[in-house]
mmCIF file of C-alpha atoms and ligand atoms in Angstrom:
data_model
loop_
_atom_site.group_PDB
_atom_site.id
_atom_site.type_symbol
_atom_site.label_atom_id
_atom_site.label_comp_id
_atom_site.label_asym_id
_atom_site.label_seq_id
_atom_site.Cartn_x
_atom_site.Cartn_y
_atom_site.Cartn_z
ATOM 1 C CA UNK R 1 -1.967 -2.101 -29.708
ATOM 2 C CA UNK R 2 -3.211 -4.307 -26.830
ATOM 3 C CA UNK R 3 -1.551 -4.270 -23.636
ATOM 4 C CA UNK R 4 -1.669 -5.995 -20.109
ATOM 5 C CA UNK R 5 -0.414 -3.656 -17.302
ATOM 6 C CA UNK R 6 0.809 -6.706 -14.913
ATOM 7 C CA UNK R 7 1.716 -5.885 -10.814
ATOM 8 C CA UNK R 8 0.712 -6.383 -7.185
ATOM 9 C CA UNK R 9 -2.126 -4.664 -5.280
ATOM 10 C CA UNK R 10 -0.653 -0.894 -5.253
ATOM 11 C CA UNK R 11 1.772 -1.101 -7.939
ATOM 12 C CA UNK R 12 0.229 1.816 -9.687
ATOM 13 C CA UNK R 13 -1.457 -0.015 -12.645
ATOM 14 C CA UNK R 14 -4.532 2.230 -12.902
ATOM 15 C CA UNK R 15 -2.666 5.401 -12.443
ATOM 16 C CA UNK R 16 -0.420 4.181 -15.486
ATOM 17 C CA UNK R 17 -3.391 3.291 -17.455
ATOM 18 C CA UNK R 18 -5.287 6.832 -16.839
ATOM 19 C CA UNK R 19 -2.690 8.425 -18.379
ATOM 20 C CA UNK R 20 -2.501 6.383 -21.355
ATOM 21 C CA UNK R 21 -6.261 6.541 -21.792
ATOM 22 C CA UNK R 22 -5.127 10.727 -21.648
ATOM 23 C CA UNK R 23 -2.400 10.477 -23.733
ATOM 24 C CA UNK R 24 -2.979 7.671 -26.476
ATOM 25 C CA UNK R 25 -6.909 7.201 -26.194
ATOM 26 C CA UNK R 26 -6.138 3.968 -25.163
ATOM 27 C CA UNK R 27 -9.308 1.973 -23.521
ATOM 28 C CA UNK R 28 -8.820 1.056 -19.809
ATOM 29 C CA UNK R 29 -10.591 -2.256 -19.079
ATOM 30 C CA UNK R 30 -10.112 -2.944 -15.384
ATOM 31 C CA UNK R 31 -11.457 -5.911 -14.054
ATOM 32 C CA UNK R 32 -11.216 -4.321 -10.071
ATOM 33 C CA UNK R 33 -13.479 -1.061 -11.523
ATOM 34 C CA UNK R 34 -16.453 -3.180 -13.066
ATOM 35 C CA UNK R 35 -16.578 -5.934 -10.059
ATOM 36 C CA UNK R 36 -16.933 -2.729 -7.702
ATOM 37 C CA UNK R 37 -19.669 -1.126 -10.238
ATOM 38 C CA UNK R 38 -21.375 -4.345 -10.254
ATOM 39 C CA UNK R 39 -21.391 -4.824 -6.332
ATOM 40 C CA UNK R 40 -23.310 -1.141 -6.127
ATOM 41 C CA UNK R 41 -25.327 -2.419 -8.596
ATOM 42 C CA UNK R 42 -27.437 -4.723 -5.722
ATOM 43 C CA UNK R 43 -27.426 -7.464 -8.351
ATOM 44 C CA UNK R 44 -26.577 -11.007 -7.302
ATOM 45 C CA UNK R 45 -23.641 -11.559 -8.611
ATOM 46 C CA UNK R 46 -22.561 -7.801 -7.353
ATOM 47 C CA UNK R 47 -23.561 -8.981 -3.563
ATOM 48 C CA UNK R 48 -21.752 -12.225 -4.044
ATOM 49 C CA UNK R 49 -18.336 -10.701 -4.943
ATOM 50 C CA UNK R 50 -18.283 -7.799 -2.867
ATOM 51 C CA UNK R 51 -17.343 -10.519 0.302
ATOM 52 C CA UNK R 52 -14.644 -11.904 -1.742
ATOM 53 C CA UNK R 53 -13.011 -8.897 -2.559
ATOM 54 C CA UNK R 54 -13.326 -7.207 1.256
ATOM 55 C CA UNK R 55 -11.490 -10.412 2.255
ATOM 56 C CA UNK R 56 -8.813 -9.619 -1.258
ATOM 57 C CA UNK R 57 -9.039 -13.309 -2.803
ATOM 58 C CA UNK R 58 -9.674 -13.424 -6.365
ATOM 59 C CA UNK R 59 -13.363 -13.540 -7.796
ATOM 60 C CA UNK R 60 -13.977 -16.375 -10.090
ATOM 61 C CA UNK R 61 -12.683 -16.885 -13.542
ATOM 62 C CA UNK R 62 -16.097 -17.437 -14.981
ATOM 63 C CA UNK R 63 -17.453 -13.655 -13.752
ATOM 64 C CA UNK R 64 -14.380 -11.617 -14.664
ATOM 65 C CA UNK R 65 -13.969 -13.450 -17.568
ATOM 66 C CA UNK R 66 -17.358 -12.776 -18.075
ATOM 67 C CA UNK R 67 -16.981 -9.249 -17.323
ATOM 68 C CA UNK R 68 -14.505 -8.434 -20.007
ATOM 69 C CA UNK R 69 -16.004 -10.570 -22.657
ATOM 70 C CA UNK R 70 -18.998 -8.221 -22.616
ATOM 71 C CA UNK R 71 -16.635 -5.819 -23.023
ATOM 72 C CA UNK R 72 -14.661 -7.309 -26.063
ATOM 73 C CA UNK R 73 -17.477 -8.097 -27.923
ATOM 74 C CA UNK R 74 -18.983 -4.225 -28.189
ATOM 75 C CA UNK R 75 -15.317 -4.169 -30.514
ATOM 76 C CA UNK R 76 -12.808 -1.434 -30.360
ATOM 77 C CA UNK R 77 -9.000 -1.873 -29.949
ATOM 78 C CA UNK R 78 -5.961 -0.327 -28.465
ATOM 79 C CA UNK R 79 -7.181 -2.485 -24.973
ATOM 80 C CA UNK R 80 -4.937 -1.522 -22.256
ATOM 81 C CA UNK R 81 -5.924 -4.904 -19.323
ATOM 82 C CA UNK R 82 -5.828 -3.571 -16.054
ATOM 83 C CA UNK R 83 -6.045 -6.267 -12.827
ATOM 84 C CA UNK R 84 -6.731 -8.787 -15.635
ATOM 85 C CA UNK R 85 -6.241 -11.770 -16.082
ATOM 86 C CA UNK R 86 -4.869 -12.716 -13.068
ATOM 87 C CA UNK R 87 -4.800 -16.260 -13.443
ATOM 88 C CA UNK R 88 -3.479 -18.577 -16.177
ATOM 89 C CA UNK R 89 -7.112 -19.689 -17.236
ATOM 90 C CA UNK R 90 -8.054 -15.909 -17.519
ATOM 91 C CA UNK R 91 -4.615 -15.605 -19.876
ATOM 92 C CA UNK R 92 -5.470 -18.197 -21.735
ATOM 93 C CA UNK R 93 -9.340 -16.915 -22.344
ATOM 94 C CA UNK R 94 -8.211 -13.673 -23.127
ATOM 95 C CA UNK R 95 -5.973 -14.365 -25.964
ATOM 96 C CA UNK R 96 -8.899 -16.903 -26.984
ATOM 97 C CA UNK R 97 -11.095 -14.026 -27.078
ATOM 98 C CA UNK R 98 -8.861 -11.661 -28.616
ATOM 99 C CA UNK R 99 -7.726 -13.969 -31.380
ATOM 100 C CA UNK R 100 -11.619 -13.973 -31.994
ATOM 101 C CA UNK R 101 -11.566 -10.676 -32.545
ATOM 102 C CA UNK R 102 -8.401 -10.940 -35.030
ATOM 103 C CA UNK R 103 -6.600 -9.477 -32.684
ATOM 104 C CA UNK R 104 -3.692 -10.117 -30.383
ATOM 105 C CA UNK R 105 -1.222 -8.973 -27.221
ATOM 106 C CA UNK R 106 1.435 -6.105 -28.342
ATOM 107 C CA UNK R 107 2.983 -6.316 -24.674
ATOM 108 C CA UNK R 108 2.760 -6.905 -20.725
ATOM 109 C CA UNK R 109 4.134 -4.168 -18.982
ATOM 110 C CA UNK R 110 5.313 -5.522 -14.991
ATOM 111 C CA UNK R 111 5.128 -2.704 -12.774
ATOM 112 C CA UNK R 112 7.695 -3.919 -10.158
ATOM 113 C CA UNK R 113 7.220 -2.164 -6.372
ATOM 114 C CA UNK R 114 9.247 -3.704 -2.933
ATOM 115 C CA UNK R 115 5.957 -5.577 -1.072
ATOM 116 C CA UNK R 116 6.710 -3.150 1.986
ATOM 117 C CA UNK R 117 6.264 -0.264 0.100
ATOM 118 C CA UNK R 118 2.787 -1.676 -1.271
ATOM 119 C CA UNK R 119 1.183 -2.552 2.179
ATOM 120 C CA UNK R 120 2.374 1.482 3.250
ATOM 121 C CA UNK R 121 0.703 2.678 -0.402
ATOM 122 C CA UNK R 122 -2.647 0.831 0.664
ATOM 123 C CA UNK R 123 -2.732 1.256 3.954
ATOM 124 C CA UNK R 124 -2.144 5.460 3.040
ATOM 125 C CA UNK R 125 -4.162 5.677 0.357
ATOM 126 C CA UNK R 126 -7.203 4.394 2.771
ATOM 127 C CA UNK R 127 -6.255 7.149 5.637
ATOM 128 C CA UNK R 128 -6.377 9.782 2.865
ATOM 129 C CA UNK R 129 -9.735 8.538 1.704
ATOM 130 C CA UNK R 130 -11.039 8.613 4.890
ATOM 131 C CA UNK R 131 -9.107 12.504 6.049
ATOM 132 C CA UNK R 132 -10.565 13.700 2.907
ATOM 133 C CA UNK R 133 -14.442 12.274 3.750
ATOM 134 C CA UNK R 134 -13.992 10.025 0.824
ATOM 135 C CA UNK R 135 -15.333 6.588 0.083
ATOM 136 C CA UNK R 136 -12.518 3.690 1.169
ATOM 137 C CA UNK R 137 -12.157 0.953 -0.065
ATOM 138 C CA UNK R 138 -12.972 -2.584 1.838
ATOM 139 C CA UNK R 139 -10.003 -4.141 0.677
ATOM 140 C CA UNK R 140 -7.602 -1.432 1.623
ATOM 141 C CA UNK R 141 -6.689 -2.374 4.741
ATOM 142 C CA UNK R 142 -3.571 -4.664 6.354
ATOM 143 C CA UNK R 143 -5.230 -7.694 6.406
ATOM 144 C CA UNK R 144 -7.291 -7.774 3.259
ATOM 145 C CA UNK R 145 -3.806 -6.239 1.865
ATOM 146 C CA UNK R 146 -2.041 -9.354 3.065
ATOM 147 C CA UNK R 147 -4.697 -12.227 1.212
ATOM 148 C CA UNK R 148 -4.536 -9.642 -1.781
ATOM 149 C CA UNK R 149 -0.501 -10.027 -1.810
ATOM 150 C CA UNK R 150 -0.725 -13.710 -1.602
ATOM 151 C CA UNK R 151 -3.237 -14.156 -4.315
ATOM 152 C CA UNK R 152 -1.015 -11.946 -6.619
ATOM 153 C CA UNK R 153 2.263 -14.249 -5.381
ATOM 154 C CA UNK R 154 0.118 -17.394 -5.546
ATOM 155 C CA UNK R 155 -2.219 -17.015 -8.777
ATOM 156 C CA UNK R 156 -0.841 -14.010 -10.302
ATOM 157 C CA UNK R 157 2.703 -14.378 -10.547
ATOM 158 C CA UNK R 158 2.889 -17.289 -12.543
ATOM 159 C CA UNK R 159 1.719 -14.976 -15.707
ATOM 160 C CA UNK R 160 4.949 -13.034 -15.629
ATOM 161 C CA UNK R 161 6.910 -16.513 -16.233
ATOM 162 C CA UNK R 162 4.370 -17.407 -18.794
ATOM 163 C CA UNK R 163 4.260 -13.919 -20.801
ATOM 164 C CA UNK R 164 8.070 -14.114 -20.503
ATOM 165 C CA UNK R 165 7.894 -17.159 -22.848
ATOM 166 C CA UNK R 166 6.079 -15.692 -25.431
ATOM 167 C CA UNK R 167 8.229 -13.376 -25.885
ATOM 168 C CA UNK R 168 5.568 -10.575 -24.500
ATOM 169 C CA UNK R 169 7.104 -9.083 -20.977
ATOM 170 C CA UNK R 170 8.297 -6.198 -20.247
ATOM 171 C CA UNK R 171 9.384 -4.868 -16.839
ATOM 172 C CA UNK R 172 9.514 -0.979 -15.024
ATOM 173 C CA UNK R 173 10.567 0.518 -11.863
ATOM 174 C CA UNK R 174 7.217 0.929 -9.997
ATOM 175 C CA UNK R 175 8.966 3.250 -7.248
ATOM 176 C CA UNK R 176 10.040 5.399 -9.561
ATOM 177 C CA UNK R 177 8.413 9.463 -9.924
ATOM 178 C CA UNK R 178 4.688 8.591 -11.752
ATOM 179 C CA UNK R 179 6.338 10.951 -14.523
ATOM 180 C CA UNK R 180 9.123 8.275 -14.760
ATOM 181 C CA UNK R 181 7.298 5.335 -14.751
ATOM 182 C CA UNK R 182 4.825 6.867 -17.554
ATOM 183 C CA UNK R 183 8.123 7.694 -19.350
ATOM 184 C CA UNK R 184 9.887 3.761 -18.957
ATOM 185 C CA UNK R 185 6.315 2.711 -20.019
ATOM 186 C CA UNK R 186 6.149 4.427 -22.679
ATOM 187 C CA UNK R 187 9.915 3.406 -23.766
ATOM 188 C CA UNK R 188 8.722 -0.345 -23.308
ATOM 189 C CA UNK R 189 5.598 0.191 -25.465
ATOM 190 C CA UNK R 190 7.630 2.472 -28.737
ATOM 191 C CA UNK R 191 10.307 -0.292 -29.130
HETATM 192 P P1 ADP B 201 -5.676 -4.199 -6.728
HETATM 193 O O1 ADP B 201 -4.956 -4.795 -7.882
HETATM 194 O O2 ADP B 201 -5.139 -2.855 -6.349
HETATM 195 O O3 ADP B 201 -5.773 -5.129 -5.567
HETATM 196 P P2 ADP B 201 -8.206 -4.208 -8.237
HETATM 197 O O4 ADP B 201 -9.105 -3.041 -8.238
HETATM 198 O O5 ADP B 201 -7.542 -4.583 -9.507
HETATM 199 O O6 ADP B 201 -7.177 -3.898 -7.081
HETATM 200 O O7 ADP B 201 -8.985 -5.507 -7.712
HETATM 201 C C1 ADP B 201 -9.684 -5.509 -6.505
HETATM 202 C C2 ADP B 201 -10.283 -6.896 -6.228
HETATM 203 O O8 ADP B 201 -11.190 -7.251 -7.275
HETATM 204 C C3 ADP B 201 -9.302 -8.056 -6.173
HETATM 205 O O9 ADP B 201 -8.675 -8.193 -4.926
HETATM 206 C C4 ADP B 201 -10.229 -9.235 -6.502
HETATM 207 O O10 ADP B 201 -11.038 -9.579 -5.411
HETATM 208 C C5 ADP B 201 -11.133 -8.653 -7.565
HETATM 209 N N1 ADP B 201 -10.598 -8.837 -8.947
HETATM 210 C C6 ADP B 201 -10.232 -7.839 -9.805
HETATM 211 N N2 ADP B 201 -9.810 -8.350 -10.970
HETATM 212 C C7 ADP B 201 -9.890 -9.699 -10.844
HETATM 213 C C8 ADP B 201 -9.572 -10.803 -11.705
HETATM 214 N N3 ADP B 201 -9.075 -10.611 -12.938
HETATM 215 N N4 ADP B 201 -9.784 -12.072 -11.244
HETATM 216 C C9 ADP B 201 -10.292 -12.279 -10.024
HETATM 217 N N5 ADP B 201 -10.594 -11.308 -9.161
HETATM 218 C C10 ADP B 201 -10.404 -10.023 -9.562
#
């Protein structure tokens, strides 16, 4: 089973996806983890999307597509897409890519969350990080947080429409206890 986990900055997707990389041996592919490995990296493309994502606009098709082709084409299944696609042409080359593979999209799971409860789950999650003497991220931050809500309303959006159509879309309470999510989740995905 392949699976998009679909939601705004904050929603909770990689949470959700941890625990069914735990609990199904699912395989997270999360567009937002490589694009920070790569900018640590000190490669080119790694310096020349760390500024984009600081600022929280989207990073070009052509690299993230990129990114998770590499990915696809080591094999494997049971794909859970993570921050990807975010854009219609990244929809489209995923399902190009998966049908490739003779494979296709089981579901897209929306993760819905009120956008004043995201900006407060950001902007917390960086004054943890930084109580705790952990790394924070750039982008986690009020006004990175604001361009990253727009891109998701502007570019992102769109795919729940579109996924809707095909019959694929699936929505759960975002707010909810992470214990109830997993559990509305996992009803979505068994039915
Ligand atoms: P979040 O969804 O919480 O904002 P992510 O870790 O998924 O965080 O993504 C962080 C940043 O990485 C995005 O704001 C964007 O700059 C970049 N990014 C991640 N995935 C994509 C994608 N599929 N297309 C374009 N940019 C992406």
């Amino acid at each position: 089973m392949n699976i998009i986990l679909i939601g705004p900055p904050g929603a909770g997707k990689g949470t959700q996806a941890g625990i069914l990389v735990e609990e199904r041996g699912m395989v997270q592919l999360s567009t937002g983890d490589m694009l920070r490995e790569a900018k640590t990296s000190g490669t080119e493309m790694g310096n020349k999307v760390a500024d984009v994502m600081a600022r929280g606009e989207l990073v070009t098709d052509e690299i993230v597509i990129g990114l998770i082709r590499e990915k696809l084409e080591a094999g494997g299944t049971g794909f859970i897409f993570d921050g990807f696609p975010r854009t219609l042409p990244q929809a489209d080359a995923l399902e190009q890519l998966l049908a490739d593979m003779g494979q296709k999209l089981d579901a897209v799971v929306e993760l819905k969350v009120e956008d004043e409860i995201l900006v407060e789950r950001v902007v917390n999650r960086a004054t943890e990080a930084q109580a705790a003497g952990k790394p924070v991220r750039a982008d986690d931050n009020a006004d990175a947080m604001k361009t990253r809500l727009l891109a998701y309303y502007k570019q992102t959006s769109p795919l729940i429409g579109y996924y809707y159509a095909k019959g694929l879309h699936d929505y759960v309470d975002g707010m909810a206890d992470i214990a109830d999510v997993k559990a509305e989740i996992a009803a979505a995905l068994d039915d």
